[in-house]
PDB file of C-alpha atoms in Angstrom:
ATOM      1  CA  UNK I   1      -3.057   0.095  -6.707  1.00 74.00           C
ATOM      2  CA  UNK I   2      -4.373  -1.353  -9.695  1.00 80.00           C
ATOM      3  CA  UNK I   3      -1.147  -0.451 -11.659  1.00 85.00           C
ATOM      4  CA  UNK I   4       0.675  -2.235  -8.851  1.00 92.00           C
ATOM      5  CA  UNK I   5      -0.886  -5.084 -10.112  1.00 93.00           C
ATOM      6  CA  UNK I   6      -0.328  -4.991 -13.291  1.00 92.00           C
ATOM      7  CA  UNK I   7       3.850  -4.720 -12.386  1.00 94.00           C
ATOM      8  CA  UNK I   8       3.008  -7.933 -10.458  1.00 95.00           C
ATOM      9  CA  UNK I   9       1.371  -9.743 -13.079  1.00 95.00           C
ATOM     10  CA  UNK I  10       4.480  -8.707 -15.643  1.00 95.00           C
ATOM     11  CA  UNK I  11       7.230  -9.758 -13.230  1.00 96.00           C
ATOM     12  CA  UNK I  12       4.636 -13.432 -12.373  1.00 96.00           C
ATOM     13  CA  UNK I  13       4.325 -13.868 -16.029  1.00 96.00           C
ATOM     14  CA  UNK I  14       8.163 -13.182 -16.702  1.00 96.00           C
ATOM     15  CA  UNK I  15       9.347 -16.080 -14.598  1.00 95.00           C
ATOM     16  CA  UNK I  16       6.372 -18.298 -15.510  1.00 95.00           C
ATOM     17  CA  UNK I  17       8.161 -17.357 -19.307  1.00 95.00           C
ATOM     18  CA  UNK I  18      11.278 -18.592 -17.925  1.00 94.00           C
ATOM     19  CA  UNK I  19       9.953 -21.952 -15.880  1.00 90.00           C
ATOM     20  CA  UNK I  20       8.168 -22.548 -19.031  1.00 93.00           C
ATOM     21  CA  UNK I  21      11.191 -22.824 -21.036  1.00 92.00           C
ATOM     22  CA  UNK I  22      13.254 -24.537 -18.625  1.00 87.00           C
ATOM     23  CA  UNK I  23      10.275 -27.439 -18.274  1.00 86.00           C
ATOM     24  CA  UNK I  24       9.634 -27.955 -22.566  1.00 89.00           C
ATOM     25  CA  UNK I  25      13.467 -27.826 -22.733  1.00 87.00           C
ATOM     26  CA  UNK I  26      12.680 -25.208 -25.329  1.00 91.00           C
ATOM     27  CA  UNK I  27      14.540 -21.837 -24.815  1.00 92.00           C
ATOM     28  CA  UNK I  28      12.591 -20.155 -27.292  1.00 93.00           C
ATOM     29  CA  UNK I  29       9.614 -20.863 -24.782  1.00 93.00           C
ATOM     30  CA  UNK I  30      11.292 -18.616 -21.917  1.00 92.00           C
ATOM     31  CA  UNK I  31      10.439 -15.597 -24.022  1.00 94.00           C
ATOM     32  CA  UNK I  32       6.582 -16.084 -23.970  1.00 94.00           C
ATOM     33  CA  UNK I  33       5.721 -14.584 -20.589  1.00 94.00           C
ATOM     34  CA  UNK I  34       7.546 -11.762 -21.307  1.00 94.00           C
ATOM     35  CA  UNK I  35       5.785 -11.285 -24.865  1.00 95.00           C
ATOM     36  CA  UNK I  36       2.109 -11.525 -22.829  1.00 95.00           C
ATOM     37  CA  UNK I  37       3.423  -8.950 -20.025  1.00 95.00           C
ATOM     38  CA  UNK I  38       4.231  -6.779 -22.925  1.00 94.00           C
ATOM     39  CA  UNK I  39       0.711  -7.067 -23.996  1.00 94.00           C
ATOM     40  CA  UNK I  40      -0.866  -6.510 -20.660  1.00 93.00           C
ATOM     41  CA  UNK I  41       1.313  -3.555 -20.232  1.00 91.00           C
ATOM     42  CA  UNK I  42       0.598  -1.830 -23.731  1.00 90.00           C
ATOM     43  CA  UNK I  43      -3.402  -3.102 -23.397  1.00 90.00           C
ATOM     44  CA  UNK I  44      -3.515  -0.994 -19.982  1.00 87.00           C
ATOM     45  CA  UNK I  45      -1.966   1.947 -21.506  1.00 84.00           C
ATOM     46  CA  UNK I  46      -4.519   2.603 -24.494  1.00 85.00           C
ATOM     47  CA  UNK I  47      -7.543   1.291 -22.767  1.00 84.00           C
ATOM     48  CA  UNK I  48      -7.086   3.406 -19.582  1.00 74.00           C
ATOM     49  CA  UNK I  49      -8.847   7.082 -19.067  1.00 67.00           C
ATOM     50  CA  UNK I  50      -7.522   9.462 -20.589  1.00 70.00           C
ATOM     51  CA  UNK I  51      -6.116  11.958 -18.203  1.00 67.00           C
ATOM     52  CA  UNK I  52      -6.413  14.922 -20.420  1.00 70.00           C
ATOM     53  CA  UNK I  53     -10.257  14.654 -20.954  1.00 73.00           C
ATOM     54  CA  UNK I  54     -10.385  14.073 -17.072  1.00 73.00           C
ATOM     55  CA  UNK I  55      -8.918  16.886 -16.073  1.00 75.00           C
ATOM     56  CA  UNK I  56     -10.590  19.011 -19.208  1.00 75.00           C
ATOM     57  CA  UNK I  57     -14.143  17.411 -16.712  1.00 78.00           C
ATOM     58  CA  UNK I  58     -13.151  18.340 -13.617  1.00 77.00           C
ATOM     59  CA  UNK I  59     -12.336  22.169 -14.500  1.00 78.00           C
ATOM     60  CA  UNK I  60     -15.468  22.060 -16.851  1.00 78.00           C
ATOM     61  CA  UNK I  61     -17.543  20.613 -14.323  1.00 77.00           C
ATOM     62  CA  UNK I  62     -16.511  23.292 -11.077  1.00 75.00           C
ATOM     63  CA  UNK I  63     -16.565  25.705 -13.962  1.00 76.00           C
ATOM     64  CA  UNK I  64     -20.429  24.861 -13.965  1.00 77.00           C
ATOM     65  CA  UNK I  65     -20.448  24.874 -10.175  1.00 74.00           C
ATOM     66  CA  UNK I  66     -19.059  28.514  -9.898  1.00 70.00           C
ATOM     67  CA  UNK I  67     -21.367  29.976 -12.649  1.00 70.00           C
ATOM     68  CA  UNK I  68     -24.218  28.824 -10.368  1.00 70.00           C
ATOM     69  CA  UNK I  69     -22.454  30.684  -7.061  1.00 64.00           C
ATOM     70  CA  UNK I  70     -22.177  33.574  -9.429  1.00 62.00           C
ATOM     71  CA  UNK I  71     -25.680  33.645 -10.320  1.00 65.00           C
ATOM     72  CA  UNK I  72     -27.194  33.480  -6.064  1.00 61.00           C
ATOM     73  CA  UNK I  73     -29.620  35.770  -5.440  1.00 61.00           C
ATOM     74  CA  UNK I  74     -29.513  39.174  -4.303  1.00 60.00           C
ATOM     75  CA  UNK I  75     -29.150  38.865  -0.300  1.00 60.00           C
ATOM     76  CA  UNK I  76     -25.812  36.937  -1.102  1.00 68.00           C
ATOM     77  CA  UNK I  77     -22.928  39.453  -0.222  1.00 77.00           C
ATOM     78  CA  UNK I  78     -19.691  39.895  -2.175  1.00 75.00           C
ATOM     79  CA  UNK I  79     -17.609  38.127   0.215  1.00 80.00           C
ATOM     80  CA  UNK I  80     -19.882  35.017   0.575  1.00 78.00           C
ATOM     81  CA  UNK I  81     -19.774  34.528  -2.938  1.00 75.00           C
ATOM     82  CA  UNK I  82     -16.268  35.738  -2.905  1.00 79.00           C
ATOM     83  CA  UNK I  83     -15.492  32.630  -0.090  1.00 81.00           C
ATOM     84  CA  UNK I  84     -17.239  30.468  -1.990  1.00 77.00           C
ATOM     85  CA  UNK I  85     -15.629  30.734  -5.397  1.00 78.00           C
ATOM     86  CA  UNK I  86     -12.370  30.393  -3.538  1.00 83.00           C
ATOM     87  CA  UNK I  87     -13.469  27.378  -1.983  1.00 83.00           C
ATOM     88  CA  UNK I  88     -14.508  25.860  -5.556  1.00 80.00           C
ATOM     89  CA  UNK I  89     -11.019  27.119  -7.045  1.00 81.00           C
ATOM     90  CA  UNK I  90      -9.438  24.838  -3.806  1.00 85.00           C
ATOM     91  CA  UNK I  91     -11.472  22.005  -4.464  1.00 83.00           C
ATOM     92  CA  UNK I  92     -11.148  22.131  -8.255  1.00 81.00           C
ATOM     93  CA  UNK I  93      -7.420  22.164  -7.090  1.00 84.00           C
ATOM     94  CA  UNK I  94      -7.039  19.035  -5.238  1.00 86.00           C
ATOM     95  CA  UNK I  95      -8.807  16.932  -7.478  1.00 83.00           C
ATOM     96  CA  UNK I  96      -6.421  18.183 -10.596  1.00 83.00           C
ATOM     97  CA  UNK I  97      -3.731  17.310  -7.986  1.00 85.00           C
ATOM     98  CA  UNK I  98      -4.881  14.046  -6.988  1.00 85.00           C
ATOM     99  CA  UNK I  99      -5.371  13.085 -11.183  1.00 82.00           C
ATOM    100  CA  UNK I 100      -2.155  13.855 -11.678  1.00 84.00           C
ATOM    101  CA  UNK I 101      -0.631  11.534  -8.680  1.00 87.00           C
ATOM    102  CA  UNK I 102      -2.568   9.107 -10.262  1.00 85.00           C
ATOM    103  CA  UNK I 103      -1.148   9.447 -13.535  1.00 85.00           C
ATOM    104  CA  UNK I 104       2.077   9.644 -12.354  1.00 89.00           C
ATOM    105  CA  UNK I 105       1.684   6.176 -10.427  1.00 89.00           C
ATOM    106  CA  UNK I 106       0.576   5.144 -13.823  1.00 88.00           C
ATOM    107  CA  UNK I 107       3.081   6.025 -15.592  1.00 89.00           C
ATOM    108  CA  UNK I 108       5.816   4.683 -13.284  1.00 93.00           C
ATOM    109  CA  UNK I 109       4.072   1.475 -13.145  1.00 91.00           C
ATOM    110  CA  UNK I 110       3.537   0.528 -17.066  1.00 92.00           C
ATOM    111  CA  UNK I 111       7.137   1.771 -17.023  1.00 94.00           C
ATOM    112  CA  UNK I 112       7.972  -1.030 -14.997  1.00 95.00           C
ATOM    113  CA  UNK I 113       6.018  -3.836 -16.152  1.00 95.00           C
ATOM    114  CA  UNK I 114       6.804  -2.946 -19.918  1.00 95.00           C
ATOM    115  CA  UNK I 115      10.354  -3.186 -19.072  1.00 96.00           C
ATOM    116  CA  UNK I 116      10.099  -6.396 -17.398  1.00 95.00           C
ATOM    117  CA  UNK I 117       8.506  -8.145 -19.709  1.00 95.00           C
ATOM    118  CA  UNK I 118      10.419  -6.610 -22.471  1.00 95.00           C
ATOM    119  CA  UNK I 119      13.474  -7.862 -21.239  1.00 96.00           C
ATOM    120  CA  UNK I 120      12.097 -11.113 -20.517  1.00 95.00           C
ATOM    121  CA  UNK I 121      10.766 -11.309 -24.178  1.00 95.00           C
ATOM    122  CA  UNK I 122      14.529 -10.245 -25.756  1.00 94.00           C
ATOM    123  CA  UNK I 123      16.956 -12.058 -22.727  1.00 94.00           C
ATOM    124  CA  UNK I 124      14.121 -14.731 -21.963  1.00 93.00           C
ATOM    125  CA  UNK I 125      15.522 -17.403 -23.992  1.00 92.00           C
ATOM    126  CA  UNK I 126      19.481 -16.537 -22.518  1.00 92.00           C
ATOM    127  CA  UNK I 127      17.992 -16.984 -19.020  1.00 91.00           C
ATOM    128  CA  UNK I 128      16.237 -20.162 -20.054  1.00 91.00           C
ATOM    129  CA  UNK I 129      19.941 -21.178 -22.047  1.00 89.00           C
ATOM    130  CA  UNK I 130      21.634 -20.085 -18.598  1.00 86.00           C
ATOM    131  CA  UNK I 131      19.675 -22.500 -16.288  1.00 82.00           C
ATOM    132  CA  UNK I 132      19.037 -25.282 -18.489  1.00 81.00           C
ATOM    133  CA  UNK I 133      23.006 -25.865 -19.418  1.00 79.00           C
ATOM    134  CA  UNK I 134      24.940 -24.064 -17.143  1.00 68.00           C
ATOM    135  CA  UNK I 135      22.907 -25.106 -13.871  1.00 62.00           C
ATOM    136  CA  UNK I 136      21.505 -28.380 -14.250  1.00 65.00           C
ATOM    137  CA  UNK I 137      20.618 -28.528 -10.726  1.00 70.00           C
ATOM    138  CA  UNK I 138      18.616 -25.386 -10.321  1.00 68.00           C
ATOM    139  CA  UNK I 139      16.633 -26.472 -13.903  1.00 64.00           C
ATOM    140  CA  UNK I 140      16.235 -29.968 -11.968  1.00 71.00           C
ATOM    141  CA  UNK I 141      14.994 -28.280  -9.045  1.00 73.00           C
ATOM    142  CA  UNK I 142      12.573 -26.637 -10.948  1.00 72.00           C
ATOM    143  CA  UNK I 143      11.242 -29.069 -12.468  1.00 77.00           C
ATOM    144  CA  UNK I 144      10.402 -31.356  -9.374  1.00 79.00           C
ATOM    145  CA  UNK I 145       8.918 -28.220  -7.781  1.00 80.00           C
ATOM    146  CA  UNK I 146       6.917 -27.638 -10.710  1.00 78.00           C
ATOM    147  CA  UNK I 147       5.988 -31.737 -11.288  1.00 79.00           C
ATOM    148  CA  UNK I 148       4.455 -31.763  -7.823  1.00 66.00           C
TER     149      UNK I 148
END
């Protein structure tokens, strides 16, 4: 969800970019959001878990977990501990699976947002251009939004 966010925040800043141009007159200025979203985007990327020491945790941890089944006492029969190193290998599993979903969400996500506001950074200026000469009236309408 958090990701989802950030894709927000790259699109929000992308147009505020854009508005931001259109208002100073400057088209330079329409490039700006998209520079910050870039930022955001690449600041998420290196300061976020990394997935490969989570995963190397999870099988390390249940690795722990089934050493200790291993080592149950004496009145433990082979299938019990048998049952329960299967269950451990199931839960150890899902949570691989569900790290991986996550990463993949990730991945689609700064995908997005870096995209967005790269764009915005190299075509922000042509968009600003684009509604400041060729449609007065929408750059107007901005404005008295925006002056409210």
């Amino acid at each position: 969800m958090r990701y989802w966010l950030l894709f927000a925040a790259s699109v929000v800043l992308s147009i505020a970019g854009i508005t931001w141009g259109v208002l100073s007159g400057n088209p330079v200025n329409g490039t700006r959001g998209g520079s910050v979203a870039v930022m955001f985007s690449f600041a998420a990327l290196f300061i976020s878990r990394g997935y490969g020491a989570k995963v190397y945790d999870i099988i390390a941890h249940q690795m722990q977990e089934m050493g200790r089944s291993a080592d149950r006492p004496q009145g433990t029969s082979v299938e019990e501990r048998i049952e329960s190193l299967k269950t451990q290998l199931t839960a150890m599993g899902e949570q691989i699976r569900l790290n991986a979903e996550e990463q993949f969400e990730q991945n689609i996500c700064l995908a997005l947002s870096t995209v967005t506001g790269t764009l915005t950074w190299g075509f922000g200026d042509m968009a600003t251009t684009g509604l400041l000469h060729s449609k007065p009236v929408i750059a107007a309408w901005l404005c008295q939004i925006l002056n409210q």
